[in-house]
Amino acid sequence: MNQFELFFPRAAVAALPVSMPQPHLPPLPRLPAEPPFPQTAHEEPFRFEDVEVEARVAYTVRLADYSHPAADAVKVAEQRFRRELDRQLGDDVVEALRAFQNASESSESDLSKAEIAMARRWAKAYDAARTAGFRDLGETDEAFFDVRPV
């Protein structure tokens, strides 16, 4: 069996038992050969230049230290958190996270104005996303969302 037969099976033909010879039966008719990849005459070749590149998942979100481990509730909370973070920061999530980490590890004089502004955007977006993520979870004193670049 080749790949074509595997993915494009033909109509089943009645199988004869292998162990019993059947000399009095006529041979089975052969099916006509089909072209492996039928194409219409007006079909144009696929152009990869026209394909829009999808954004790759550049970070992960995990709800940490949540005392009520209901898997569905945790998954929904992480999705809400991520959706709000993406809404607030767009494609700048990882850049803003790194700017916030740099700002927390160094003094303000070591940072550029753009880095400080990006770190402030991160703090504001994280707070909004945390509020959205914890919306239906109930009491979550020690829980937090851990965001890490991939």
Coordinates of C-alpha atoms in Angstrom, one line a residue:
M1 CA 0.0 0.0 0.0
N2 CA 1.4 3.4 -0.9
Q3 CA 0.4 6.8 0.4
F4 CA -2.1 7.5 -2.3
E5 CA -4.0 4.3 -1.6
L6 CA -3.9 5.1 2.2
F7 CA -5.3 8.6 1.9
F8 CA -7.5 8.1 -1.2
P9 CA -9.0 4.6 -0.9
R10 CA -10.9 3.1 -3.8
A11 CA -14.1 1.2 -3.6
A12 CA -13.7 -2.2 -1.7
V13 CA -13.6 -5.2 -3.9
A14 CA -15.0 -8.5 -2.6
A15 CA -12.1 -10.4 -1.0
L16 CA -11.7 -14.1 -1.6
P17 CA -10.3 -16.4 1.0
V18 CA -6.6 -16.8 0.5
S19 CA -6.3 -20.4 1.7
M20 CA -8.9 -21.9 -0.8
P21 CA -8.0 -21.9 -4.5
Q22 CA -10.9 -20.8 -6.7
P23 CA -10.0 -21.9 -10.2
H24 CA -13.6 -21.9 -11.6
L25 CA -14.1 -18.1 -10.9
P26 CA -13.2 -15.5 -13.5
P27 CA -10.5 -13.0 -12.6
L28 CA -11.6 -9.8 -10.8
P29 CA -12.0 -6.7 -13.0
R30 CA -9.2 -4.2 -12.6
L31 CA -10.2 -0.7 -11.7
P32 CA -9.2 2.1 -14.1
A33 CA -6.1 4.0 -13.0
E34 CA -6.8 7.5 -11.6
P35 CA -4.4 10.3 -11.9
P36 CA -2.6 10.9 -8.5
F37 CA -3.4 14.6 -8.2
P38 CA -6.3 15.8 -10.3
Q39 CA -6.1 19.5 -11.2
T40 CA -8.3 21.7 -13.2
A41 CA -6.9 23.6 -16.1
H42 CA -7.6 27.1 -14.6
E43 CA -6.0 26.4 -11.2
E44 CA -3.1 28.7 -10.3
P45 CA -0.1 27.5 -8.3
F46 CA -0.1 28.4 -4.6
R47 CA 2.0 31.5 -3.7
F48 CA 3.6 31.6 -0.3
E49 CA 4.3 35.3 -0.6
D50 CA 0.6 35.9 -0.3
V51 CA 0.2 34.1 3.0
E52 CA 0.0 36.3 6.1
V53 CA 2.3 35.2 8.9
E54 CA 0.5 34.4 12.1
A55 CA 1.9 35.7 15.3
R56 CA 3.7 33.0 17.3
V57 CA 2.9 32.4 20.9
A58 CA 5.8 34.3 22.5
Y59 CA 4.9 33.8 26.2
T60 CA 3.2 31.5 28.6
V61 CA 0.7 32.3 31.4
R62 CA 0.3 30.1 34.4
L63 CA -1.9 30.6 37.5
A64 CA 0.4 29.9 40.5
D65 CA -0.4 29.3 44.1
Y66 CA -4.2 28.9 43.6
S67 CA -5.6 26.8 46.4
H68 CA -8.7 25.5 44.7
P69 CA -7.3 23.4 41.8
A70 CA -10.4 23.2 39.5
A71 CA -8.8 22.6 36.2
D72 CA -11.5 24.2 34.1
A73 CA -11.7 27.3 36.3
V74 CA -7.9 27.7 36.1
K75 CA -7.8 27.3 32.3
V76 CA -10.6 29.9 31.8
A77 CA -8.9 32.3 34.2
E78 CA -5.6 32.0 32.3
Q79 CA -7.4 32.5 29.0
R80 CA -9.1 35.6 30.3
F81 CA -5.8 37.0 31.7
R82 CA -4.0 36.3 28.4
R83 CA -6.8 37.9 26.3
E84 CA -6.8 41.0 28.4
L85 CA -3.0 41.3 28.3
D86 CA -3.1 40.9 24.5
R87 CA -5.8 43.5 24.3
Q88 CA -3.8 46.0 26.5
L89 CA -0.4 45.5 24.9
G90 CA -0.9 43.9 21.5
D91 CA 2.3 42.5 20.1
D92 CA 4.4 44.3 22.7
V93 CA 3.7 41.8 25.6
V94 CA 7.2 40.3 25.7
E95 CA 8.9 43.6 25.1
A96 CA 6.9 45.2 28.0
L97 CA 7.6 42.3 30.3
R98 CA 11.4 42.6 29.7
A99 CA 11.3 46.4 30.2
F100 CA 9.4 45.8 33.5
Q101 CA 12.0 43.2 34.6
N102 CA 14.9 45.6 33.7
A103 CA 13.2 48.4 35.5
S104 CA 12.8 46.4 38.7
E105 CA 16.4 45.2 38.6
S106 CA 18.1 48.5 37.9
S107 CA 17.8 52.2 38.9
E108 CA 15.8 54.7 37.0
S109 CA 18.9 56.5 35.8
D110 CA 20.1 53.4 34.0
L111 CA 16.9 53.2 31.9
S112 CA 15.8 55.1 28.8
K113 CA 12.5 57.0 28.7
A114 CA 11.1 54.4 26.3
E115 CA 11.9 51.6 28.7
I116 CA 10.3 53.4 31.6
A117 CA 7.2 54.1 29.6
M118 CA 7.0 50.4 28.5
A119 CA 7.5 49.2 32.1
R120 CA 4.6 51.5 33.2
R121 CA 2.4 50.1 30.4
W122 CA 3.2 46.6 31.6
A123 CA 2.2 47.4 35.2
K124 CA -1.1 48.9 34.0
A125 CA -1.8 46.0 31.6
Y126 CA -0.9 43.3 34.2
D127 CA -3.2 44.9 36.7
A128 CA -6.1 45.0 34.3
A129 CA -5.4 41.4 33.2
R130 CA -5.1 40.2 36.8
T131 CA -8.5 41.7 37.5
A132 CA -10.0 40.0 34.5
G133 CA -8.4 36.7 35.3
F134 CA -9.5 36.6 39.0
R135 CA -13.0 37.7 38.2
D136 CA -14.8 34.4 38.8
L137 CA -12.3 32.6 41.0
G138 CA -13.5 33.7 44.4
E139 CA -11.0 34.1 47.2
T140 CA -7.4 34.2 45.9
D141 CA -5.1 35.8 48.5
E142 CA -1.8 34.3 47.4
A143 CA -2.5 33.3 43.8
F144 CA -0.8 35.2 41.0
F145 CA -0.3 34.9 37.2
D146 CA 3.2 33.9 36.2
V147 CA 4.1 35.2 32.7
R148 CA 7.2 34.0 31.0
P149 CA 8.6 34.5 27.5
V150 CA 9.1 31.4 25.5

